[in-house]
CSV table of N, CA, C and O and ligand atoms in Angstrom, one decimal:
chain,number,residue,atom,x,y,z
N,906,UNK,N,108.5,112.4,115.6
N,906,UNK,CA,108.0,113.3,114.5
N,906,UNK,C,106.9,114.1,115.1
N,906,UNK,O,105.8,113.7,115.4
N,907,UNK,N,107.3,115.4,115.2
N,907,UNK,CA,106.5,116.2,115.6
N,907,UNK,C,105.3,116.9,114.3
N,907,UNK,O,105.6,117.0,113.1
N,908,UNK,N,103.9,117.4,115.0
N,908,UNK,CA,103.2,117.7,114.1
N,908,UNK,C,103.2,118.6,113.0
N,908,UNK,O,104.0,119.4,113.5
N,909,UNK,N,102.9,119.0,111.8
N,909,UNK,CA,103.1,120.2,110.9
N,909,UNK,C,103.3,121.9,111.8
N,909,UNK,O,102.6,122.5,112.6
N,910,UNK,N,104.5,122.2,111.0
N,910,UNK,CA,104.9,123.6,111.2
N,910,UNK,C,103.9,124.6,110.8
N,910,UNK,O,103.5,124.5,109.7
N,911,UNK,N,103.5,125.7,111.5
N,911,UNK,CA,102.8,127.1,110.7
N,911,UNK,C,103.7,127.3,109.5
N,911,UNK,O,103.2,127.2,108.4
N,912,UNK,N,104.9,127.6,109.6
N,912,UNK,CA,105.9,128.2,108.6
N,912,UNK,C,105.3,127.2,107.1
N,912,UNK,O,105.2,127.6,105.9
N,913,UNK,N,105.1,125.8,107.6
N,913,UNK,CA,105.1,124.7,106.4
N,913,UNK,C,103.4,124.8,105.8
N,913,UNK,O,103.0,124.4,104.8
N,914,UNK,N,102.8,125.3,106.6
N,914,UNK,CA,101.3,124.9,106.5
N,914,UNK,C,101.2,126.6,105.5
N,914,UNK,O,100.5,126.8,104.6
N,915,UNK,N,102.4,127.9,106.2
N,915,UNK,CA,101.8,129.0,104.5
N,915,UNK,C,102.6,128.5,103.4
N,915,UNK,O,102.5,129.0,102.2
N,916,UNK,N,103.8,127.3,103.7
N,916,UNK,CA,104.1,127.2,102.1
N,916,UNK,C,103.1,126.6,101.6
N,916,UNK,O,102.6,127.0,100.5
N,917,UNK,N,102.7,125.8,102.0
N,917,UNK,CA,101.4,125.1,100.9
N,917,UNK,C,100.3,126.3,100.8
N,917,UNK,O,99.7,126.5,99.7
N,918,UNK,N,100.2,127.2,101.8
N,918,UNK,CA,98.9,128.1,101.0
N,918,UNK,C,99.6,128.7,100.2
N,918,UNK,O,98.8,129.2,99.4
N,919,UNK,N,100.8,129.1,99.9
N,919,UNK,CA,101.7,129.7,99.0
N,919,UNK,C,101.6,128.3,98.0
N,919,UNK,O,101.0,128.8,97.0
N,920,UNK,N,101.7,127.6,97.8
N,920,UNK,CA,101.8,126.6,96.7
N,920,UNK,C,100.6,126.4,96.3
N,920,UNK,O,100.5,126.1,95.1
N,921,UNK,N,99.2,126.6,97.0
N,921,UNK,CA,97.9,126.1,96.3
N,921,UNK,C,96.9,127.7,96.5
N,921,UNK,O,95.7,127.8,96.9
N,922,UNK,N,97.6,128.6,96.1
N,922,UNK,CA,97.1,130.1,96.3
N,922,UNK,C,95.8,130.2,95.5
N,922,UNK,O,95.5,131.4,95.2
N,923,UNK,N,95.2,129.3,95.1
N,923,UNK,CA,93.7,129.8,94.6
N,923,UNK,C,92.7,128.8,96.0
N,923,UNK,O,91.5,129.0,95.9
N,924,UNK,N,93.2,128.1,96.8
N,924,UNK,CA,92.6,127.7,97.8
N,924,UNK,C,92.4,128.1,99.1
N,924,UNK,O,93.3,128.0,100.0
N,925,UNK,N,91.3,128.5,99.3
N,925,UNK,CA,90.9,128.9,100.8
N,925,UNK,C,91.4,128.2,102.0
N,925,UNK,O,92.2,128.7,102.8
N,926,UNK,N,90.9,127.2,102.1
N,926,UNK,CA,91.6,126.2,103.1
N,926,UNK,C,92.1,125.1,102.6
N,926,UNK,O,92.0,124.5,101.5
N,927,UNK,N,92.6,124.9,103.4
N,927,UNK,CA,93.3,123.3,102.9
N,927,UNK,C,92.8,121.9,103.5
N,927,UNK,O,93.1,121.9,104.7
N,928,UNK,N,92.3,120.8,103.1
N,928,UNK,CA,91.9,119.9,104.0
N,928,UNK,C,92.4,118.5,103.3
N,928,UNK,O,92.6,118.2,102.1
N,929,UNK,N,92.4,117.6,104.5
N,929,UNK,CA,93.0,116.3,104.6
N,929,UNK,C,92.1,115.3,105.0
N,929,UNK,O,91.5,115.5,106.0
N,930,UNK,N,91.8,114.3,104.4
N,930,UNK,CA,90.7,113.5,104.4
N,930,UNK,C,91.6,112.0,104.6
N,930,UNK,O,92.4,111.8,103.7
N,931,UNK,N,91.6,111.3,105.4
N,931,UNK,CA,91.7,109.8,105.7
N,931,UNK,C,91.7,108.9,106.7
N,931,UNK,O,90.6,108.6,107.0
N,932,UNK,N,92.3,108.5,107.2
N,932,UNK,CA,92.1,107.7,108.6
N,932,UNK,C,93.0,107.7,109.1
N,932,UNK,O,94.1,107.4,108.7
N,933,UNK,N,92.7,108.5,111.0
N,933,UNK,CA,93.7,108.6,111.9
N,933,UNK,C,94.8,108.1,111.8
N,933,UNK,O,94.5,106.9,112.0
N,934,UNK,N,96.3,108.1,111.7
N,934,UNK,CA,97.5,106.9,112.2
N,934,UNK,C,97.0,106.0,113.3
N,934,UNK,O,96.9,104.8,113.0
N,935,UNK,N,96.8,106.3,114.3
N,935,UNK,CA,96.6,105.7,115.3
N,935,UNK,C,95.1,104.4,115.5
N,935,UNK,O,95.2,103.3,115.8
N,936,UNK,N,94.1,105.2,115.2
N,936,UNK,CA,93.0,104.2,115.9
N,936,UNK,C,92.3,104.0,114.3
N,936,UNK,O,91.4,103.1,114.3
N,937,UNK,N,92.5,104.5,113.2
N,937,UNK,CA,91.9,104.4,112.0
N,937,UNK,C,90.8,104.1,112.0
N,937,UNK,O,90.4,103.0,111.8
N,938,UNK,N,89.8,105.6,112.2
N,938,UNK,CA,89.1,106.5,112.4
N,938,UNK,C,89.0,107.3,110.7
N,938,UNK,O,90.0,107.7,110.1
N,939,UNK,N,88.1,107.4,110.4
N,939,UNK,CA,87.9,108.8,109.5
N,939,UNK,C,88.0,109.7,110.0
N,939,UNK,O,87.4,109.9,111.1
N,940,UNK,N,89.0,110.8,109.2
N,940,UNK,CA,89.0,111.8,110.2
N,940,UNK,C,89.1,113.2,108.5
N,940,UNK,O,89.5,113.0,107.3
N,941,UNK,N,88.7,114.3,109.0
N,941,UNK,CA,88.9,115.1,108.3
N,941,UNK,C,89.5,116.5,108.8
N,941,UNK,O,88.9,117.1,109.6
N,942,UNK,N,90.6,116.9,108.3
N,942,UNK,CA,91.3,117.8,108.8
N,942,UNK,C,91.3,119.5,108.0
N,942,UNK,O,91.4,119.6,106.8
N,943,UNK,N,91.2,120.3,108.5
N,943,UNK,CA,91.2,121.5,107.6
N,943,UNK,C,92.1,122.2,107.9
N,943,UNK,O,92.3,121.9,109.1
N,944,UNK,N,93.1,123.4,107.3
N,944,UNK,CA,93.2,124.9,108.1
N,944,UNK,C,92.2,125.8,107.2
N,944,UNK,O,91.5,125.6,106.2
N,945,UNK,N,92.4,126.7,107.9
N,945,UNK,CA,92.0,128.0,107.5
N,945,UNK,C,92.5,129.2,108.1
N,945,UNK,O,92.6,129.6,109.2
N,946,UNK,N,92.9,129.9,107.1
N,946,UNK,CA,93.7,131.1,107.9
N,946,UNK,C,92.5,131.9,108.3
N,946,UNK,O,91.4,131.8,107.7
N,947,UNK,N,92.8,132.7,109.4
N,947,UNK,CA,91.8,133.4,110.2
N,947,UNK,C,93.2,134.7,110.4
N,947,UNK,O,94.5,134.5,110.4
N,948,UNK,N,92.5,135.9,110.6
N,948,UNK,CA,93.2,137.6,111.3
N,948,UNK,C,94.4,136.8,112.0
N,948,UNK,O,95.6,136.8,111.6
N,949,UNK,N,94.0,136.0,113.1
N,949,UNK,CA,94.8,135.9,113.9
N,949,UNK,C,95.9,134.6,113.7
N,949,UNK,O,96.8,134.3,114.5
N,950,UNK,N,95.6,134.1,112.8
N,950,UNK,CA,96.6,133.0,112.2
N,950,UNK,C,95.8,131.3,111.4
N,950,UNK,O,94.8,131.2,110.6
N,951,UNK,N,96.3,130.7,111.6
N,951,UNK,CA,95.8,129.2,110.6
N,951,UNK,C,95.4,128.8,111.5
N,951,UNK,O,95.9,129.1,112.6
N,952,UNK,N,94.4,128.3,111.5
N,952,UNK,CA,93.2,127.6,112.1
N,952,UNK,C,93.1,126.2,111.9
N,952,UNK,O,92.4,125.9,111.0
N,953,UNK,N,93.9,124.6,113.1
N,953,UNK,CA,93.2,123.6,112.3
N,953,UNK,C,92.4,123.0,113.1
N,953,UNK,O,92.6,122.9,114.3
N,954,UNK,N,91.3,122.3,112.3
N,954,UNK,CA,90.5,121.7,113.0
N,954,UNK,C,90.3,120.3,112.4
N,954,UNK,O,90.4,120.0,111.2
N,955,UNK,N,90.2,119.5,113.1
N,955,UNK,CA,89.5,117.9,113.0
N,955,UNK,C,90.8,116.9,113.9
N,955,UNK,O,90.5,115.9,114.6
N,956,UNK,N,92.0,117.3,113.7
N,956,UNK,CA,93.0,116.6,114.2
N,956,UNK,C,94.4,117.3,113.8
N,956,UNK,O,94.5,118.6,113.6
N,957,UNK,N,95.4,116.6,113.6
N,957,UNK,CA,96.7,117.1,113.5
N,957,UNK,C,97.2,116.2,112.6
N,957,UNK,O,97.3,115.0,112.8
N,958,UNK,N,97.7,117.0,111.4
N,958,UNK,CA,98.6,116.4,110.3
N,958,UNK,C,99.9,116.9,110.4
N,958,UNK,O,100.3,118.1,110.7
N,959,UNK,N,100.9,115.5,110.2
N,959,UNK,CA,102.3,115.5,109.9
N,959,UNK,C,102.7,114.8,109.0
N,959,UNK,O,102.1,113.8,108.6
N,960,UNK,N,103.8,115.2,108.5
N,960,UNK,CA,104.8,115.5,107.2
N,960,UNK,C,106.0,114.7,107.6
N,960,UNK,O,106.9,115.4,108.1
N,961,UNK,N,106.3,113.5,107.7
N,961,UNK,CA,107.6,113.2,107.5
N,961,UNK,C,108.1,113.1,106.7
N,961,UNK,O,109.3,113.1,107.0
N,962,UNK,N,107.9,113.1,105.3
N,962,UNK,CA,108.4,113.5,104.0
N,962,UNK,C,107.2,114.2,103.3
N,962,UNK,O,106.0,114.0,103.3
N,963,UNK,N,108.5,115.3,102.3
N,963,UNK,CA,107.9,116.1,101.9
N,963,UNK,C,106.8,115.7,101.0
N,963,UNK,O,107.1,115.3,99.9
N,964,UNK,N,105.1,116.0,101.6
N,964,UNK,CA,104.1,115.8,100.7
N,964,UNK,C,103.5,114.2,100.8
N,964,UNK,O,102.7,113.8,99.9
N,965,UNK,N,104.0,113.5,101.8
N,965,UNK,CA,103.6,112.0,102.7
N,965,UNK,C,103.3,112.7,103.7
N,965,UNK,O,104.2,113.1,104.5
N,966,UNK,N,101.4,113.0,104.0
N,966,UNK,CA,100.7,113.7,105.0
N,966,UNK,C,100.1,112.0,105.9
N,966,UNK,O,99.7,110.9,105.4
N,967,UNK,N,100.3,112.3,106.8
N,967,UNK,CA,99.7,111.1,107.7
N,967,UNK,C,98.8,112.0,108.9
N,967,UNK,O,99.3,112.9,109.6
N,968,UNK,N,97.7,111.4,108.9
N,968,UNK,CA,96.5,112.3,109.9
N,968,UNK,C,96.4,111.7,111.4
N,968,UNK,O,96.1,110.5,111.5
N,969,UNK,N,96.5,112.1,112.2
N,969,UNK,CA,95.8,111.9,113.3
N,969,UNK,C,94.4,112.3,114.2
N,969,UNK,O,94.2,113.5,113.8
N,970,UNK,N,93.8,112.1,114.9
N,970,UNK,CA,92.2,112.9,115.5
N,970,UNK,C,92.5,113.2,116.4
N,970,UNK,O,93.6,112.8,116.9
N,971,UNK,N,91.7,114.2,117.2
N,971,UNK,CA,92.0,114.8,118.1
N,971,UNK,C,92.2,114.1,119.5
N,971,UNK,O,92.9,114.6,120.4
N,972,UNK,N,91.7,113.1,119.7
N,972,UNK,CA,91.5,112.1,120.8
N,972,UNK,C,92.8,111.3,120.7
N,972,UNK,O,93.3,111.2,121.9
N,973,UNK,N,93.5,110.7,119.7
N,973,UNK,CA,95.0,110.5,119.7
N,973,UNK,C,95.8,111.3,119.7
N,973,UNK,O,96.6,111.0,120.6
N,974,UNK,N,96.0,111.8,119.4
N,974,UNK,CA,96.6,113.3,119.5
N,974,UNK,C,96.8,113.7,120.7
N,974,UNK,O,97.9,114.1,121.1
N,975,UNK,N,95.4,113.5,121.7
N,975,UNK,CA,95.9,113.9,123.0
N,975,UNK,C,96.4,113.1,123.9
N,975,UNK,O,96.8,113.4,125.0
N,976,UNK,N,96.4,112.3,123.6
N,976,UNK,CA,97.0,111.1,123.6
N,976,UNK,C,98.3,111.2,124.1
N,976,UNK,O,98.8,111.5,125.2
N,977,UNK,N,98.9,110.7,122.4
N,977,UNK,CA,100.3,110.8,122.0
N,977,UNK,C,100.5,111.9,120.8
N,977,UNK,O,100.4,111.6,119.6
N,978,UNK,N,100.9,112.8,121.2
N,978,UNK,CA,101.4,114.0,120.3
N,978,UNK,C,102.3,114.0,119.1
N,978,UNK,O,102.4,114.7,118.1
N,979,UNK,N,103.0,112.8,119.5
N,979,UNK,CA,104.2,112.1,118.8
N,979,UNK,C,103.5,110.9,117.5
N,979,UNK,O,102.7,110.1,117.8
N,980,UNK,N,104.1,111.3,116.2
N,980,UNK,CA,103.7,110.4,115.3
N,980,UNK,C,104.8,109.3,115.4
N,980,UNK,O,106.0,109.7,115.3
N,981,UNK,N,104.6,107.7,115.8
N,981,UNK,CA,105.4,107.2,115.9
N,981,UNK,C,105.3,106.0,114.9
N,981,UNK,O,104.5,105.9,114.0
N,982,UNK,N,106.3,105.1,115.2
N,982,UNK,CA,105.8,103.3,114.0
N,982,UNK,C,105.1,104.1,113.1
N,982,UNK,O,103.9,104.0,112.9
N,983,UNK,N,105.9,105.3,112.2
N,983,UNK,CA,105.4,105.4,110.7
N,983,UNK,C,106.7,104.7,109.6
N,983,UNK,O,107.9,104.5,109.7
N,984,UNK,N,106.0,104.5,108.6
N,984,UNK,CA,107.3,103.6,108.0
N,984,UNK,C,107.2,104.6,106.4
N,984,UNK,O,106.3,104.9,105.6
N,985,UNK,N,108.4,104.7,106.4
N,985,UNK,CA,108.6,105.5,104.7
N,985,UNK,C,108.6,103.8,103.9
N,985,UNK,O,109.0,102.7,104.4
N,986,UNK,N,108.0,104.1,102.9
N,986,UNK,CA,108.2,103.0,101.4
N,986,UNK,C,109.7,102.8,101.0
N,986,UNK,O,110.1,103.6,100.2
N,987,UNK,N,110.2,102.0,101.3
N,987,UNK,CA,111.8,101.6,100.9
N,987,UNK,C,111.4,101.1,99.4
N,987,UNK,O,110.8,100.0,99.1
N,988,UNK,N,111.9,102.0,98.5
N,988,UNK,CA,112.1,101.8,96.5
N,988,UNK,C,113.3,101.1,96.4
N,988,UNK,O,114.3,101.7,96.9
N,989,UNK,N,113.4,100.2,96.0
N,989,UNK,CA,114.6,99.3,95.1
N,989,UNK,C,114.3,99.9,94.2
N,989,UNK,O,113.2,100.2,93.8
N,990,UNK,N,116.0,100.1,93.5
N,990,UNK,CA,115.7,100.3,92.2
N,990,UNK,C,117.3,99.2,91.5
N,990,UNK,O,117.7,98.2,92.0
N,991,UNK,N,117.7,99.7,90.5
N,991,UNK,CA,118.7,99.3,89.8
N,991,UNK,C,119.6,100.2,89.6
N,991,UNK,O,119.2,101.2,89.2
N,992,UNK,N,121.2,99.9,89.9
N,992,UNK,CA,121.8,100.5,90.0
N,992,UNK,C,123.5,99.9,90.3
N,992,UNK,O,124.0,99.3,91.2
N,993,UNK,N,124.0,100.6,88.7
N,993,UNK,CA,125.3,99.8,88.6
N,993,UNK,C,125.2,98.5,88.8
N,993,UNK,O,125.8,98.0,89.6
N,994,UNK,N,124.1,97.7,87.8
N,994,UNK,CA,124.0,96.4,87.7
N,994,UNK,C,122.9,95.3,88.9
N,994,UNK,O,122.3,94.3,88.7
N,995,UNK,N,123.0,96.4,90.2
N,995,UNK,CA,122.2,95.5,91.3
N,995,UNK,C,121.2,96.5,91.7
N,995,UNK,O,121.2,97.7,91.5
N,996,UNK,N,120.0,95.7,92.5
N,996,UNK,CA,119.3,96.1,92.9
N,996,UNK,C,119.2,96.5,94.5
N,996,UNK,O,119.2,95.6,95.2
N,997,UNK,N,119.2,97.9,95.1
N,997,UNK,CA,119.7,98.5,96.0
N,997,UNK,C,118.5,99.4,96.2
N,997,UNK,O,117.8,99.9,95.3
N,998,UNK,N,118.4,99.7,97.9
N,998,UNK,CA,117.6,100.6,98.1
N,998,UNK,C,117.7,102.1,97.9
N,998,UNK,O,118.6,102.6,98.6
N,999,UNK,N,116.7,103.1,97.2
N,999,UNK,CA,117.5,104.1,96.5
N,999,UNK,C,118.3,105.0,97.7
N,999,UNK,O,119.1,105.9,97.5
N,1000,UNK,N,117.6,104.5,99.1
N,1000,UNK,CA,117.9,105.3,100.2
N,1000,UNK,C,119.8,104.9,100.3
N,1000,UNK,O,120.7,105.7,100.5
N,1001,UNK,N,120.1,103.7,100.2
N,1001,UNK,CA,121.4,103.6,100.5
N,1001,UNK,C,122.6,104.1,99.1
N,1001,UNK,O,123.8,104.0,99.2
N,1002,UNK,N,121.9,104.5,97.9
N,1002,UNK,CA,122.9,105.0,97.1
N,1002,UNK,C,123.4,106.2,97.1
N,1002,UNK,O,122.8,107.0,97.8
N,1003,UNK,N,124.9,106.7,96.5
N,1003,UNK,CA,125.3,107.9,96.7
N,1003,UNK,C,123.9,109.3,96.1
N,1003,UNK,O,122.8,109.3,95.7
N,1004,UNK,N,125.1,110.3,96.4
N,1004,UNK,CA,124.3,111.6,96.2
N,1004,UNK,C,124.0,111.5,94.3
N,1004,UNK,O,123.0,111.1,93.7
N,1005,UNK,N,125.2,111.8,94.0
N,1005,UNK,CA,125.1,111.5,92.4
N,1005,UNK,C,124.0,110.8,92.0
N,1005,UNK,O,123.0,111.4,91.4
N,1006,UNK,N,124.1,109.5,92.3
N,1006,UNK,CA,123.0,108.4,92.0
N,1006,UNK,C,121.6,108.6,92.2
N,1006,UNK,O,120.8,108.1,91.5
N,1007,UNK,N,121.4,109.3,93.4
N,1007,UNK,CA,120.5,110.0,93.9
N,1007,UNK,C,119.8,110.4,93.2
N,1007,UNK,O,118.6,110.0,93.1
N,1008,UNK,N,120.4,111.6,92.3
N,1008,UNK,CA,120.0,113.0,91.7
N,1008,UNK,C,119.9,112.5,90.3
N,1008,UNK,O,119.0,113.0,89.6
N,1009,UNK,N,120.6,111.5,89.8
N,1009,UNK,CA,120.0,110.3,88.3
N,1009,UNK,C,118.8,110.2,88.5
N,1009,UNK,O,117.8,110.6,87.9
N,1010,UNK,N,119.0,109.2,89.9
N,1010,UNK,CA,117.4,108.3,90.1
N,1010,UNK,C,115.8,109.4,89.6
N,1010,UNK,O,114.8,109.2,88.9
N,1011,UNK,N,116.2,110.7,90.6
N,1011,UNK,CA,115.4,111.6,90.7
N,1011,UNK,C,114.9,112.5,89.1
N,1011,UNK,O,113.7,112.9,88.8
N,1012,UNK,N,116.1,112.8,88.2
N,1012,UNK,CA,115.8,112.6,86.8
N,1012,UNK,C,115.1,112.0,85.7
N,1012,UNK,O,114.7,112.4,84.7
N,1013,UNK,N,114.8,110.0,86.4
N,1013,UNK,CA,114.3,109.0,85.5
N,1013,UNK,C,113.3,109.7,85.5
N,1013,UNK,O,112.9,110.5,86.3
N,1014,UNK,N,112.9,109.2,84.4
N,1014,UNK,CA,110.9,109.6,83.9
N,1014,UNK,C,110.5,108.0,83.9
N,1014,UNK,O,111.2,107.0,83.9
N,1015,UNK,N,109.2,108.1,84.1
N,1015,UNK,CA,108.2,106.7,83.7
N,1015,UNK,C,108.0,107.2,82.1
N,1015,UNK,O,107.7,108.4,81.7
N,1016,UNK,N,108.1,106.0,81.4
N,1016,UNK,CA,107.0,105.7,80.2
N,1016,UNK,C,106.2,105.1,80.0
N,1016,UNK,O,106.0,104.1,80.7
N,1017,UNK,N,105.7,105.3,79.1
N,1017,UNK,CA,104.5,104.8,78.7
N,1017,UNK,C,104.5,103.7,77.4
N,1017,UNK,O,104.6,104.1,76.3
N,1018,UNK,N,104.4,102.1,77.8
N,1018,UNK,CA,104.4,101.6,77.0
N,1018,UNK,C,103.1,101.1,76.0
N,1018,UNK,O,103.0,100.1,75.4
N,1019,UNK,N,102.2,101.9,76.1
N,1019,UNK,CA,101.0,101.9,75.2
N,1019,UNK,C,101.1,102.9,74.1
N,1019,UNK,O,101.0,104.1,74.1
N,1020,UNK,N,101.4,102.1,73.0
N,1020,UNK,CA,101.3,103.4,71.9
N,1020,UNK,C,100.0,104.4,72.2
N,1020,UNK,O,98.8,104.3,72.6
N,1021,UNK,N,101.0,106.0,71.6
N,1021,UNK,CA,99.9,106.8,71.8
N,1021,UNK,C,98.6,106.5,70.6
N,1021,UNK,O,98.9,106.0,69.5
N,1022,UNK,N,97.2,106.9,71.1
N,1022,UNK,CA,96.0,106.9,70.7
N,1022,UNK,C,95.5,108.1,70.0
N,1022,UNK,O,94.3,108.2,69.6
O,1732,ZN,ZN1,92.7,108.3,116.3
């Protein structure tokens, strides 16, 4: 998994267009470290500083610092959250259901079982 794209870094200034920079706050993947990450677009393009953020799924940001990074460039041993859900009776991971089933799953809503106040 290679680090975030320029292309990907103006869709989010295109998605959060009242924000000047954008920044990422949490602890390195690697040595877990606080680390704080910014861009900023500058004349001559996006600007990041503190470390290097990647996206293996869309809007799952994992940070690295600059000193890992130089490291190992490569985000590796990251693990997506495997969701069971229910489905046609069993419980299955939503990653191994069809497309169809997929696009249900992605439909469900949460509710809310506290009457409204
Ligand atoms: Zn680190």
């Amino acid at each position: 998994m290679a680090n975030m794209t320029v292309e990907r870094l103006h869709e989010l200034f295109d998605e959060y267009p009242d924000k000047e920079n954008l920044m990422w706050e949490g602890v390195c993947h690697d040595c877990q470290s606080s680390v704080i990450i910014t861009a900023s677009p500058q004349p001559d393009g996006i600007h990041v500083n503190g470390g290097s953020v990647f996206e293996p799924k869309t809007n799952k940001f994992f940070l690295k610092c600059n000193t890992c990074y130089e490291k190992e460039p490569a985000l590796s041993n990251f693990q997506n959250c495997e969701v069971y859900s229910r489905v046609v009776g069993y419980l299955r991971p939503v990653t191994q259901w069809n497309d169809g089933k997929q696009a249900e799953f992605n439909d469900r809503k949460m509710f809310n079982t506290q009457p409204e106040s």
